[in-house]
Tab-separated table of C-alpha atoms and ligand atoms in Angstrom:
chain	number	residue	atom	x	y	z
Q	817	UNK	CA	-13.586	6.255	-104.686
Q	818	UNK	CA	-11.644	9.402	-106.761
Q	819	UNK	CA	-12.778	12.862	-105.948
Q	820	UNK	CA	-14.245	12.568	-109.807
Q	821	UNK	CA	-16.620	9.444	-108.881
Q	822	UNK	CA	-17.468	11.394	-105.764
Q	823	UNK	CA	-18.709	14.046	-107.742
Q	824	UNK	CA	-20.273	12.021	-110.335
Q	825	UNK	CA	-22.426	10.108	-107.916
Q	826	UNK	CA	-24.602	13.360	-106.665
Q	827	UNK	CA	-25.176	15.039	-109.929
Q	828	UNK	CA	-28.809	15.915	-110.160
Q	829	UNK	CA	-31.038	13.703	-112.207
Q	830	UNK	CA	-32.193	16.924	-114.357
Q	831	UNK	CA	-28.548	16.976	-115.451
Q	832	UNK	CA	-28.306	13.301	-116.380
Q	833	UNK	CA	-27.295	11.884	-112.413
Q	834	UNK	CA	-24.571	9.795	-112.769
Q	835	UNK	CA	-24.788	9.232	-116.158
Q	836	UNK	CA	-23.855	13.196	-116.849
Q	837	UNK	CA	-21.149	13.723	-119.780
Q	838	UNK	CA	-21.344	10.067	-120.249
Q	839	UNK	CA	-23.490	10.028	-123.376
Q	840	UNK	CA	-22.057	9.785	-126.689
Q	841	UNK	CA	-23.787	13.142	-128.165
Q	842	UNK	CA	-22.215	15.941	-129.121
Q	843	UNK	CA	-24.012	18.795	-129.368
Q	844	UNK	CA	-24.630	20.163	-133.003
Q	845	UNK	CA	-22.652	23.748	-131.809
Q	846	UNK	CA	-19.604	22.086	-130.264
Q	847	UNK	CA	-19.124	19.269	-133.496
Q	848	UNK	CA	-19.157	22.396	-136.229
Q	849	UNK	CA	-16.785	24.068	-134.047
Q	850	UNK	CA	-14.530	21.146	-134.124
Q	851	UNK	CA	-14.579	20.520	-137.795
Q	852	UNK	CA	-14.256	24.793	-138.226
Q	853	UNK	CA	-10.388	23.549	-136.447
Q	854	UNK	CA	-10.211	20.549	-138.527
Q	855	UNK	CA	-10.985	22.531	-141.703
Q	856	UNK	CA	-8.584	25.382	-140.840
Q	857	UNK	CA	-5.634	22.720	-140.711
Q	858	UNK	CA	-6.903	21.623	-144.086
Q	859	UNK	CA	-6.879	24.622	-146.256
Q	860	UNK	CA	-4.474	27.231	-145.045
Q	861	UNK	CA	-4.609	29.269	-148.132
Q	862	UNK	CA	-8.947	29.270	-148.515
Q	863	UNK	CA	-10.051	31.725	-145.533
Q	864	UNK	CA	-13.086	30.528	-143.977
Q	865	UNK	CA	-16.842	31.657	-145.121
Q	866	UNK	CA	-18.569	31.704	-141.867
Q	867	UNK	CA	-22.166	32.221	-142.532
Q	868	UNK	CA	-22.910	30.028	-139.386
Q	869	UNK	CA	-22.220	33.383	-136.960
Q	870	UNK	CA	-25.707	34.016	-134.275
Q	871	UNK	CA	-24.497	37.695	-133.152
Q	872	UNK	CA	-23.578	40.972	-135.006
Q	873	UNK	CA	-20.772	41.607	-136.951
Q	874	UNK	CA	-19.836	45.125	-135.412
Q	875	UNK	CA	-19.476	46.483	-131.618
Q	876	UNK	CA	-21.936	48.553	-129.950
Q	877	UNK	CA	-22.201	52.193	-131.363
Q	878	UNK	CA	-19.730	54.543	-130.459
Q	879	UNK	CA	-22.032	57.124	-128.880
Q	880	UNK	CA	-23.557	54.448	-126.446
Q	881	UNK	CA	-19.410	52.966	-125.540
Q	882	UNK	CA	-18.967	56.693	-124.983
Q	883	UNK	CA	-22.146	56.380	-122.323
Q	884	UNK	CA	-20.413	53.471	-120.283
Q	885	UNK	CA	-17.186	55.044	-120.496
Q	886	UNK	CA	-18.612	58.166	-118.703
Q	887	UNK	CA	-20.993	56.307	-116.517
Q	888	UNK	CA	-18.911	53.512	-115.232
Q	889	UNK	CA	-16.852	55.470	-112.442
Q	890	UNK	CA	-19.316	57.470	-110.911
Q	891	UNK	CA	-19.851	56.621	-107.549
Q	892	UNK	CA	-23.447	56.375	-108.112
Q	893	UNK	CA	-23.484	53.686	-110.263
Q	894	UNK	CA	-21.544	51.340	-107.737
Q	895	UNK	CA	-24.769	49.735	-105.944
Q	896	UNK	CA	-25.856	46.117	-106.786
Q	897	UNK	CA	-29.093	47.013	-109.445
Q	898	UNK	CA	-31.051	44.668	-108.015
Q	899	UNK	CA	-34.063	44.402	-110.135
Q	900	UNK	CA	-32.994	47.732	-112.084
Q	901	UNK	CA	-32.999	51.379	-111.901
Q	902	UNK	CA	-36.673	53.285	-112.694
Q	903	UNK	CA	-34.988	55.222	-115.628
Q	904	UNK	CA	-34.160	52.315	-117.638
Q	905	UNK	CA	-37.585	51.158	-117.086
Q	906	UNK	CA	-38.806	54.294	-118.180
Q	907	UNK	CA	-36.773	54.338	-121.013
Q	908	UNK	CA	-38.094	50.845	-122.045
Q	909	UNK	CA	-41.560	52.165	-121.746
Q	910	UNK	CA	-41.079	54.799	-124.173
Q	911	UNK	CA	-39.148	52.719	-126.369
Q	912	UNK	CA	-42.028	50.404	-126.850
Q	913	UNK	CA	-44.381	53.127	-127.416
Q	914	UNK	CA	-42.041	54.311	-129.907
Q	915	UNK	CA	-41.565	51.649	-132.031
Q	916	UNK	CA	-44.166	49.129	-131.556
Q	917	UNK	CA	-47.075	51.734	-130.620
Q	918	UNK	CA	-47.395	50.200	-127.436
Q	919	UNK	CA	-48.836	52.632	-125.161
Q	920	UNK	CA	-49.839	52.490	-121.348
Q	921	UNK	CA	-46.926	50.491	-119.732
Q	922	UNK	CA	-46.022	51.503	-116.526
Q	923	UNK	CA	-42.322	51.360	-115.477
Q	924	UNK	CA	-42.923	50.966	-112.029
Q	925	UNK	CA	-45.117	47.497	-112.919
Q	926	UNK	CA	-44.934	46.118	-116.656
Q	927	UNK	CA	-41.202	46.166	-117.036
Q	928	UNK	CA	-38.080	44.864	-115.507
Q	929	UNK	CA	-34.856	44.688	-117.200
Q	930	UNK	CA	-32.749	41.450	-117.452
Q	931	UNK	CA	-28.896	40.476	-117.722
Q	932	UNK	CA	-29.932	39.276	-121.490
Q	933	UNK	CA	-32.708	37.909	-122.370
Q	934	UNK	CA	-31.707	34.303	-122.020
Q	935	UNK	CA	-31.564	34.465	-118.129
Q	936	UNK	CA	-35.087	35.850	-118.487
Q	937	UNK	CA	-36.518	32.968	-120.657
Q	938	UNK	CA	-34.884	30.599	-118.165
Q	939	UNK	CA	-36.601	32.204	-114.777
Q	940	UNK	CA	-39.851	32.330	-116.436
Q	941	UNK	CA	-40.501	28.075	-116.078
Q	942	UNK	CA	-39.511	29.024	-112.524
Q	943	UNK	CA	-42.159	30.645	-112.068
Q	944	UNK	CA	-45.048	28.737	-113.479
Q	945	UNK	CA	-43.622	24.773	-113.780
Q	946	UNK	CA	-44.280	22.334	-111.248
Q	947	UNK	CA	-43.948	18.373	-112.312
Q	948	UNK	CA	-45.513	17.403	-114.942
Q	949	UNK	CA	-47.230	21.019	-116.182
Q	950	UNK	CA	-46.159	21.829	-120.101
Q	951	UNK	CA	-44.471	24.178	-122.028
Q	952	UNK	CA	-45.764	24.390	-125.845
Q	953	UNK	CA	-42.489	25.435	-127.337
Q	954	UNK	CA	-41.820	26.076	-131.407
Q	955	UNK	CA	-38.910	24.393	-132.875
Q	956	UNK	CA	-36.495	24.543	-134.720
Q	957	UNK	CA	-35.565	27.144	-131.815
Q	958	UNK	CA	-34.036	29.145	-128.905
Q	959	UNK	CA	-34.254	26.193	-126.829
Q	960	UNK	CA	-33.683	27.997	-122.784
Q	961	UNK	CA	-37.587	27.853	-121.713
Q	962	UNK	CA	-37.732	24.414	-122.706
Q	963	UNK	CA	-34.795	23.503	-121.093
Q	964	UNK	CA	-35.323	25.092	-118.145
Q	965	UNK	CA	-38.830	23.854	-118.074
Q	966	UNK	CA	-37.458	20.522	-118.110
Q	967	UNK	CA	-35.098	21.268	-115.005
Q	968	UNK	CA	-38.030	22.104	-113.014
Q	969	UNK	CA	-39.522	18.884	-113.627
Q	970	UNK	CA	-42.467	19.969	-116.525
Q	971	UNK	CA	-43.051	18.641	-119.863
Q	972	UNK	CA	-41.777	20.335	-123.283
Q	973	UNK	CA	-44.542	19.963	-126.237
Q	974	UNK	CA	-42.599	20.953	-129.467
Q	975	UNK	CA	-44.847	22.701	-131.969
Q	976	UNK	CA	-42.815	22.295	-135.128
Q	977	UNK	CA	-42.742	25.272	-137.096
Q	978	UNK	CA	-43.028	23.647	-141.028
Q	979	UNK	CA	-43.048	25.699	-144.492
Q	980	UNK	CA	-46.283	24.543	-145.364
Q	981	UNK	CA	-47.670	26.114	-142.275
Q	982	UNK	CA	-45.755	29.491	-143.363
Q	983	UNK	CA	-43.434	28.835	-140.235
Q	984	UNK	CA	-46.332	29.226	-137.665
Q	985	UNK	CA	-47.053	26.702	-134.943
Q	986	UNK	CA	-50.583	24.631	-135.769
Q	987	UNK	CA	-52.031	25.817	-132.270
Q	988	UNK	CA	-55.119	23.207	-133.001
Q	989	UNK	CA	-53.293	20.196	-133.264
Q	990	UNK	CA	-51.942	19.958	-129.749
Q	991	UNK	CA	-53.747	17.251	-128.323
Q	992	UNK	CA	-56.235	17.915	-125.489
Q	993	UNK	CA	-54.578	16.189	-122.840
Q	994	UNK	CA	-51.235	18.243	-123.702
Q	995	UNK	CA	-53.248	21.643	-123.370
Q	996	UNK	CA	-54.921	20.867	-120.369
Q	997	UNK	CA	-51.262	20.517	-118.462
Q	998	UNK	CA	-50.297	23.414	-120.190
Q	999	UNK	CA	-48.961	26.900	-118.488
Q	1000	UNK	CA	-46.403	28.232	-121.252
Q	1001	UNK	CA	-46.875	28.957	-124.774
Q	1002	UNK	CA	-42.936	30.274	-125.796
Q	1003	UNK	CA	-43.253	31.491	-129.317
Q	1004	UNK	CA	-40.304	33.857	-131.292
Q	1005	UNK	CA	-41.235	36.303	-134.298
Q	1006	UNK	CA	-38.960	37.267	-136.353
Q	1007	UNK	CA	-38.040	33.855	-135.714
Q	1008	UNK	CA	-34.546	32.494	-135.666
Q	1009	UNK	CA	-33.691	30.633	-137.453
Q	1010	UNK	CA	-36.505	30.339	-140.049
Q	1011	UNK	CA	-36.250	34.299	-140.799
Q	1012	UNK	CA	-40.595	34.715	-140.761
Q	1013	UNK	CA	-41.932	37.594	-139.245
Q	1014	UNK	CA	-45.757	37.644	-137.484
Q	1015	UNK	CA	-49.011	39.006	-138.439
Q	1016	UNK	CA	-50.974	40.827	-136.591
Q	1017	UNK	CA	-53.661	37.823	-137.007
Q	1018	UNK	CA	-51.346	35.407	-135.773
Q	1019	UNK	CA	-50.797	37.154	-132.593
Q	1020	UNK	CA	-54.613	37.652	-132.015
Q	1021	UNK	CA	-55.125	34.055	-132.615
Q	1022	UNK	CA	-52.218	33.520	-130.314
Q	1023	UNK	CA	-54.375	36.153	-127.601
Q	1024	UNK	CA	-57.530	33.694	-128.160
Q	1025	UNK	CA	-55.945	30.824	-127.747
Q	1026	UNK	CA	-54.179	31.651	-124.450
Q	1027	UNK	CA	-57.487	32.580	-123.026
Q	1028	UNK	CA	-59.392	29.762	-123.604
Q	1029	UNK	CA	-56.900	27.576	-122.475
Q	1030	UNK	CA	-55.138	29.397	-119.264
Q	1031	UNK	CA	-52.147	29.966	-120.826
Q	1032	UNK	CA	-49.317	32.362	-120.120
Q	1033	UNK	CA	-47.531	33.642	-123.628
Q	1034	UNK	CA	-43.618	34.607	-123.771
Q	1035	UNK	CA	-43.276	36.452	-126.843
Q	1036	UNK	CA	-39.192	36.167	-127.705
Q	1037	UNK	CA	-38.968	39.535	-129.572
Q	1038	UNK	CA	-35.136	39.578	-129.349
Q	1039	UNK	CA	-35.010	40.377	-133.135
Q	1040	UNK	CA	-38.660	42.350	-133.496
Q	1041	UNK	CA	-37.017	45.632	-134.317
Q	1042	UNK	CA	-34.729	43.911	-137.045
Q	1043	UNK	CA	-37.390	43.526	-140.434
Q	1044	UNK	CA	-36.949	44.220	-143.897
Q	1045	UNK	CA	-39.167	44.788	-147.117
Q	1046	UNK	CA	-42.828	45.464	-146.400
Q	1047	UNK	CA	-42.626	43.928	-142.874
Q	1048	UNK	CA	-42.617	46.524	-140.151
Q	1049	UNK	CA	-41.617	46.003	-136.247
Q	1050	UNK	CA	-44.547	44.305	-134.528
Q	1051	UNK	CA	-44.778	43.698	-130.630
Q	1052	UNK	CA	-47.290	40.856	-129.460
Q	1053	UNK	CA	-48.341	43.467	-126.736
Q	1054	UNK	CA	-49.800	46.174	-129.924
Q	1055	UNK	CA	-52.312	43.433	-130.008
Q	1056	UNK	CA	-55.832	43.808	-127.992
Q	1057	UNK	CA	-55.562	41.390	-124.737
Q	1058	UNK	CA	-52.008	40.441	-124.513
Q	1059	UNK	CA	-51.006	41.954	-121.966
Q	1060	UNK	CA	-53.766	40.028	-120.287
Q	1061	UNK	CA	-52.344	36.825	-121.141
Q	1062	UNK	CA	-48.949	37.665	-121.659
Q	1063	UNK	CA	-45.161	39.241	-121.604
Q	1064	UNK	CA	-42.631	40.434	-124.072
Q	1065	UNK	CA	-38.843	39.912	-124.090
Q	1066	UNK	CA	-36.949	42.416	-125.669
Q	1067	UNK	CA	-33.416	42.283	-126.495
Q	1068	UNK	CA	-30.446	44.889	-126.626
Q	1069	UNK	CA	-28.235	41.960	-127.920
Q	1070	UNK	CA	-29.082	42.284	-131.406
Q	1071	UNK	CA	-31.080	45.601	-132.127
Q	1072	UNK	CA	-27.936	47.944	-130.806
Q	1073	UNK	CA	-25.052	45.485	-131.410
Q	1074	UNK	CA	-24.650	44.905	-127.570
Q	1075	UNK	CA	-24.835	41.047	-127.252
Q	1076	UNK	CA	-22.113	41.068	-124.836
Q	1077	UNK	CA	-23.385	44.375	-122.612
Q	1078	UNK	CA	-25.804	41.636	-121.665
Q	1079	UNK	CA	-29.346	43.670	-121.374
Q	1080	UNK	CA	-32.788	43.291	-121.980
Q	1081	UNK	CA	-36.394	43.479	-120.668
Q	1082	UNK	CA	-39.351	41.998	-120.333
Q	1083	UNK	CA	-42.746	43.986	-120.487
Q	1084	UNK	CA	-46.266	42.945	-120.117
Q	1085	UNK	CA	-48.170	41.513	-118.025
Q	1086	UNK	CA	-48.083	43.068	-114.325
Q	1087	UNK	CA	-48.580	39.674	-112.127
Q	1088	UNK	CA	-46.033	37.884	-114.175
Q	1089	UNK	CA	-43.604	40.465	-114.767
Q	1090	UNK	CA	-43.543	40.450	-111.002
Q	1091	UNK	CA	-43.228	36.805	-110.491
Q	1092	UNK	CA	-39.999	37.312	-112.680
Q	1093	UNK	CA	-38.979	39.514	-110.140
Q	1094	UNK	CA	-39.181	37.341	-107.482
Q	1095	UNK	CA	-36.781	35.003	-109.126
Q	1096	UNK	CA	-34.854	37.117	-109.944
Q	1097	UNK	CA	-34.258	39.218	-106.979
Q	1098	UNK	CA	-33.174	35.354	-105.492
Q	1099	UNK	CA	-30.806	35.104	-108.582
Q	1100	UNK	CA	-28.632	37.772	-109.562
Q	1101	UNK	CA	-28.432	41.191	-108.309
Q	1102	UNK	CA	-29.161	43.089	-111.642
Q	1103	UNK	CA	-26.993	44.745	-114.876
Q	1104	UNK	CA	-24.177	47.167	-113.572
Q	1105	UNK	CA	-26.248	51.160	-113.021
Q	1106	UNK	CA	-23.900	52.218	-116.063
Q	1107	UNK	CA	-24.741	49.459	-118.417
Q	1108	UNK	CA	-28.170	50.331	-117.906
Q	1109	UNK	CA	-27.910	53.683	-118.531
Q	1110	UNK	CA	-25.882	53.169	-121.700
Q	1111	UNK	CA	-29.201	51.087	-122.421
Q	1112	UNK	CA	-31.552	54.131	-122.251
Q	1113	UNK	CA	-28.976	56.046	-124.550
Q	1114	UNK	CA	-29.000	52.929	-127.047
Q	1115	UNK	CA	-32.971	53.000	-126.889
Q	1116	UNK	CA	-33.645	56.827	-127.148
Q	1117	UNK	CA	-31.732	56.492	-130.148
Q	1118	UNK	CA	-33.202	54.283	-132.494
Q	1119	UNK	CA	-31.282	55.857	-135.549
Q	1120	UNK	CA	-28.778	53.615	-134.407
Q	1121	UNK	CA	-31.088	50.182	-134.874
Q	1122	UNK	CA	-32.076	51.529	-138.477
Q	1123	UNK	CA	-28.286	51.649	-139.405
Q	1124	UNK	CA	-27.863	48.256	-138.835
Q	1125	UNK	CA	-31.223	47.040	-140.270
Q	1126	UNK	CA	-30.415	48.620	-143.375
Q	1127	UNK	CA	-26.926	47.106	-143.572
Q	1128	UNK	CA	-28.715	43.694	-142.601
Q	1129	UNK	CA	-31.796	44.376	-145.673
Q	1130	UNK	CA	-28.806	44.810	-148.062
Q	1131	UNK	CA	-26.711	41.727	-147.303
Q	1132	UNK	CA	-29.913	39.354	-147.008
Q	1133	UNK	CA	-31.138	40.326	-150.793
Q	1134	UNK	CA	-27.671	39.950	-151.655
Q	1135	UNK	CA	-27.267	36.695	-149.939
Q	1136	UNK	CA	-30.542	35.371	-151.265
Q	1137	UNK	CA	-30.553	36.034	-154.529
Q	1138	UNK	CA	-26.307	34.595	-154.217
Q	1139	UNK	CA	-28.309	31.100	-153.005
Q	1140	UNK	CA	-30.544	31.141	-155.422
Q	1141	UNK	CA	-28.047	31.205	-158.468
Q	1142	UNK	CA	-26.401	28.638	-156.413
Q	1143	UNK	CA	-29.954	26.651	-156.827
Q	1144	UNK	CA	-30.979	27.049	-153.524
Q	1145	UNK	CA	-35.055	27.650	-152.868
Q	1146	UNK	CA	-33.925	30.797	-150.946
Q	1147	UNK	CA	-36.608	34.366	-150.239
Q	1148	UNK	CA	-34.950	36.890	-148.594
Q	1149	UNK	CA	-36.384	36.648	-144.591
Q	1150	UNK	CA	-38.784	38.716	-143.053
Q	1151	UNK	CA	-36.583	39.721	-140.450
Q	1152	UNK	CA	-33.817	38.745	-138.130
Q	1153	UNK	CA	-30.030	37.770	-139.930
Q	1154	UNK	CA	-30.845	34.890	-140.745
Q	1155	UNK	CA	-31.762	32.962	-144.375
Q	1156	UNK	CA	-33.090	29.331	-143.780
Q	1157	UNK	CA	-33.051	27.397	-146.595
Q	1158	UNK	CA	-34.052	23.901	-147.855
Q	1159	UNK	CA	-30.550	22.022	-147.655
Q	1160	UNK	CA	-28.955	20.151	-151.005
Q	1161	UNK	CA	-29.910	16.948	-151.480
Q	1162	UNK	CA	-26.607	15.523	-152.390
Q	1163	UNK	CA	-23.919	15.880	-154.805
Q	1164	UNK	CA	-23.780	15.436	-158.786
Q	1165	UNK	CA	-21.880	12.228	-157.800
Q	1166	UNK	CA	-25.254	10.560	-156.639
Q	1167	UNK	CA	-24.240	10.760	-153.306
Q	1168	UNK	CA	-27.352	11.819	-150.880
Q	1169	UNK	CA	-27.027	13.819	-147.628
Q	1170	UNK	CA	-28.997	11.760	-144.908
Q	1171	UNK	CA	-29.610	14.723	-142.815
Q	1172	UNK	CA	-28.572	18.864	-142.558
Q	1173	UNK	CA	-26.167	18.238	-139.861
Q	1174	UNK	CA	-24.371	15.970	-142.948
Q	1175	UNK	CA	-24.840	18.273	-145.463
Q	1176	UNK	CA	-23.128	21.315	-142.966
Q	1177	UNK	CA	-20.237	18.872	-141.926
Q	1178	UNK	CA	-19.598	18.249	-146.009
Q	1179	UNK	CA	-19.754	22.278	-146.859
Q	1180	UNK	CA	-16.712	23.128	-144.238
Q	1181	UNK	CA	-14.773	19.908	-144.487
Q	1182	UNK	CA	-15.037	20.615	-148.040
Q	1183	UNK	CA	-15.115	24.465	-148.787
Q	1184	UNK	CA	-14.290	25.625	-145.805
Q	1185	UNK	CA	-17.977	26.956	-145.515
Q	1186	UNK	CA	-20.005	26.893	-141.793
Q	1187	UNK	CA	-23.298	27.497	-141.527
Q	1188	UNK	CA	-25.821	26.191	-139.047
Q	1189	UNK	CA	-27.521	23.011	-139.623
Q	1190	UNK	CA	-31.599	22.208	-138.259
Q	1191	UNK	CA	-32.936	18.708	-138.342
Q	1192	UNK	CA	-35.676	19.500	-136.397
Q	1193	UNK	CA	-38.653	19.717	-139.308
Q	1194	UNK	CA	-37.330	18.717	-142.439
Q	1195	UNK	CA	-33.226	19.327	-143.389
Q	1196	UNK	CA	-32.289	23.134	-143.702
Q	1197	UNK	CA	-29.069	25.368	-143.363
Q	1198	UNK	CA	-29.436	28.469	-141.284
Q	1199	UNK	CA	-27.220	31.146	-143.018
Q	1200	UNK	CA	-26.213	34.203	-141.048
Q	1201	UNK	CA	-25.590	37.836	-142.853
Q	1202	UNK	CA	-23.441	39.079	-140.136
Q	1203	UNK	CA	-20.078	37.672	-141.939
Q	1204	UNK	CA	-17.250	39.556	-141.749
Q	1205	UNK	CA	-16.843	42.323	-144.774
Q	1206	UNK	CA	-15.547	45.915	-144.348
Q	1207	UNK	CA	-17.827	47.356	-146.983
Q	1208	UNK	CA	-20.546	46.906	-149.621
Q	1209	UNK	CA	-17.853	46.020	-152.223
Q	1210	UNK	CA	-16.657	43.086	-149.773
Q	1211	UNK	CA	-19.924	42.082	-149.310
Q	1212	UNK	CA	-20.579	41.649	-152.737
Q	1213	UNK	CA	-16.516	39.943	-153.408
Q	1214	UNK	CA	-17.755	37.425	-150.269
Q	1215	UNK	CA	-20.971	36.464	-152.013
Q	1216	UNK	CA	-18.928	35.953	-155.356
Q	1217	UNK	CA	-16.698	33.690	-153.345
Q	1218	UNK	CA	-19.762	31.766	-152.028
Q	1219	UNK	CA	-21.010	31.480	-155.158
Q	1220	UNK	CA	-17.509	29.935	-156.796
Q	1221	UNK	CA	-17.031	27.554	-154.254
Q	1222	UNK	CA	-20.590	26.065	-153.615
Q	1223	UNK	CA	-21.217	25.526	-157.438
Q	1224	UNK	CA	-18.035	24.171	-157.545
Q	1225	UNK	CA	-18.887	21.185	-155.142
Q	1226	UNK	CA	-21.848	20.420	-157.594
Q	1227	UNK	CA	-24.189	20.195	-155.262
Q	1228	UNK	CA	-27.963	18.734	-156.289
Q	1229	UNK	CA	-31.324	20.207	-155.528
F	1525	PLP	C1	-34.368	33.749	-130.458
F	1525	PLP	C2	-33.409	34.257	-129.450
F	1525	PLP	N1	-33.865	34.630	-128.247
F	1525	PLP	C3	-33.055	35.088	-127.291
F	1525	PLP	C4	-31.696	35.187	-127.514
F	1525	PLP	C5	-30.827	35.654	-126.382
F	1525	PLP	O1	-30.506	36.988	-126.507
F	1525	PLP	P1	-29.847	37.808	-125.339
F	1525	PLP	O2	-28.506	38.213	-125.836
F	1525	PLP	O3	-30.753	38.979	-125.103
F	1525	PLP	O4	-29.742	36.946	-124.133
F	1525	PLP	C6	-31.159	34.803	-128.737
F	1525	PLP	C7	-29.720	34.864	-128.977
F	1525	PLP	O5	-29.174	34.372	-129.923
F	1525	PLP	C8	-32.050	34.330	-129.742
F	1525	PLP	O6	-31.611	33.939	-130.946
């Protein structure tokens, strides 16, 4: 037997066992990337449009880089964090008072701050998922509580988020035997990728539901503080009861340009804000002391968030109203970067796209366009506004270019 066989034979059956890396999938993310290679090879001269991007376009704010810098050699700041200095936690409190009119959350007890979000998601299931319990998760979506749900042996219920429902999960349709088995409800507003923002109502329905059903609710707010138009910022705790039923994850990533800092929180509910603890506490030893306290700069400064909301607002009119001369059914989102649109049905040729992830594939292979594609509920192509472009005049010569080399394909509607 090879060392590789050796290996292969004691894989764990929630990565696949033995039959790990042997299937013939490849993953939506990893297949655009290839073609972005292929497509690069193909037109040398015709820079990529990469609309397809899921992060910000710019680095952290110089005032908070200016925070680390200063921070990062004190000798204070050399402990393991463990599960987080009180001032950041303080700091979050504030900041969700602030902005989301959350009051009453005590550092000490409703908050803890995470490397990310993501690693947060992914210890929650830990915490509540034996064999065979459920998580109710939305797709098309941020898939880590599902598949961590799955790794500890529990059941993922996908509550498809469709346009005729307005991009909200149908919370009466899951069967009774599903909601029974139930412990997680994971639901995301502003939601990526479909760009809708909650209501108020929604959330209270959301509160209702969880109660008469014993259900714990993970609000993924990683983009709340990111909304446009008439929408305003809205946290799932501002609404009566949650925080009896429920947390909040909030993100640094995208709201101060700091995906790669790695910080977030999650606030709410004492008992499982605590259980998240626990986990954690057995998993990592906490975000580097002057990472966090470049965090509480970043959110006592929320001048810095409205910068880049505004920036974001201006590109996703311009990028809307760009798809819809292209003939695309496109609204500019609610909030997050994202515009998810209804993809092409084919080509002027008569040729029809059998799926999204077809329809992607033929924009770079044949424009030298990415975006992202979702198969999930119906065909549609994510499109990010955090392309590259130095300035509003770029912004509006990148759209122009869009614009030129879509119509050119004539696609169909
Ligand atoms: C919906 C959603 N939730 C969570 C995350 C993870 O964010 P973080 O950088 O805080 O881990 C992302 C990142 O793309 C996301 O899109």
């Amino acid at each position: 037997m090879n060392s590789d066989n050796y290996i292969q034979e004691i894989i764990a059956d929630r990565l696949g066992g033995r039959n790990f890396g042997k299937a013939n999938t490849v993953y939506k993310f990893a297949r655009i990337k290839a073609l972005k290679a292929e497509a690069a090879k193909k037109f040398p001269d015709l820079p990529l449009i990469d609309m397809g991007v899921g992060e910000p376009d710019q680095p952290a704010d110089e005032s908070v880089a200016e925070v680390l810098r200063a921070e990062c050699g004190k000798p204070e700041n050399r402990f393991y964090a463990d599960n987080g200095i009180i001032e950041f936690q303080e700091a979050a409190a504030r900041y969700m008072e602030r902005i989301y009119g959350v009051k009453g959350l005590c550092a000490g007890k409703n908050i803890i701050h995470g490397i990310g979000t993501k690693p947060i998601l992914a210890m929650l299931p830990l915490c509540f998922i034996n064999s065979g319990d459920v998580s109710l998760v939305t797709v098309p979506g941020y898939p880590v509580l599902g598949t961590y749900t799955k790794y500890c042996g529990g059941e993922v219920y996908n509550l498809p988020l469709k346009k005729e429902n307005g991009f909200f999960p149908d919370l009466d349709s899951i069967p009774a035997d599903i909601l029974h088995r139930s412990k997680l409800l994971y639901i995301n507003y502003p939601n990526n990728p479909t760009g809708q923002a909650a209501t108020r109502e929604f959330f209270e329905r959301v509160v209702e539901f969880a109660r008469a059903n014993n259900i714990v609710v993970v609000h993924d707010a990683a983009y709340a503080a990111l909304t446009f138009g008439d929408t305003k910022p809205l946290s799932f705790l501002s609404v009566p009861g949650a925080i009896e039923v429920g947390v909040e994850v909030q993100s640094l990533s995208k709201a101060f340009n700091m995906t790669g800092w790695r910080l977030g929180f999650i606030a709410g509910n004492e008992k499982v804000v605590s259980l998240y603890g626990t986990v954690k506490d057995n998993t990592d030893s906490g975000q580097f002391r002057a990472i966090q306290k470049a965090g509480i700069y970043a959110l006592e400064h929320p001048e810095i968030t409205e910068r880049i909301r505004v920036k974001y607002e201006r590109r996703m009119n311009l990028l809307a109203r760009t798809l819809r001369d292209i003939g695309f059914d496109a609204e500019p989102s609610k909030g997050t970067f994202y515009c998810y649109v209804e993809m092409p049905r084919g080509l002027a040729d008569g040729r029809v796209f059998a799926s999204a992830q077809e329809a992607a594939e033929y924009l770079i292979m044949n424009a030298n366009i990415s975006v992202v594609p979702w198969d999930d509920c119906g065909g549609y192509l994510r499109f990010s506004v955090t392309y590259s472009a130095a300035d509003e005049r770029e912004e509006i010569e990148m759209m122009n270019e869009l614009k030129r080399r879509m119509t050119a394909l004539g696609l169909v509607f």
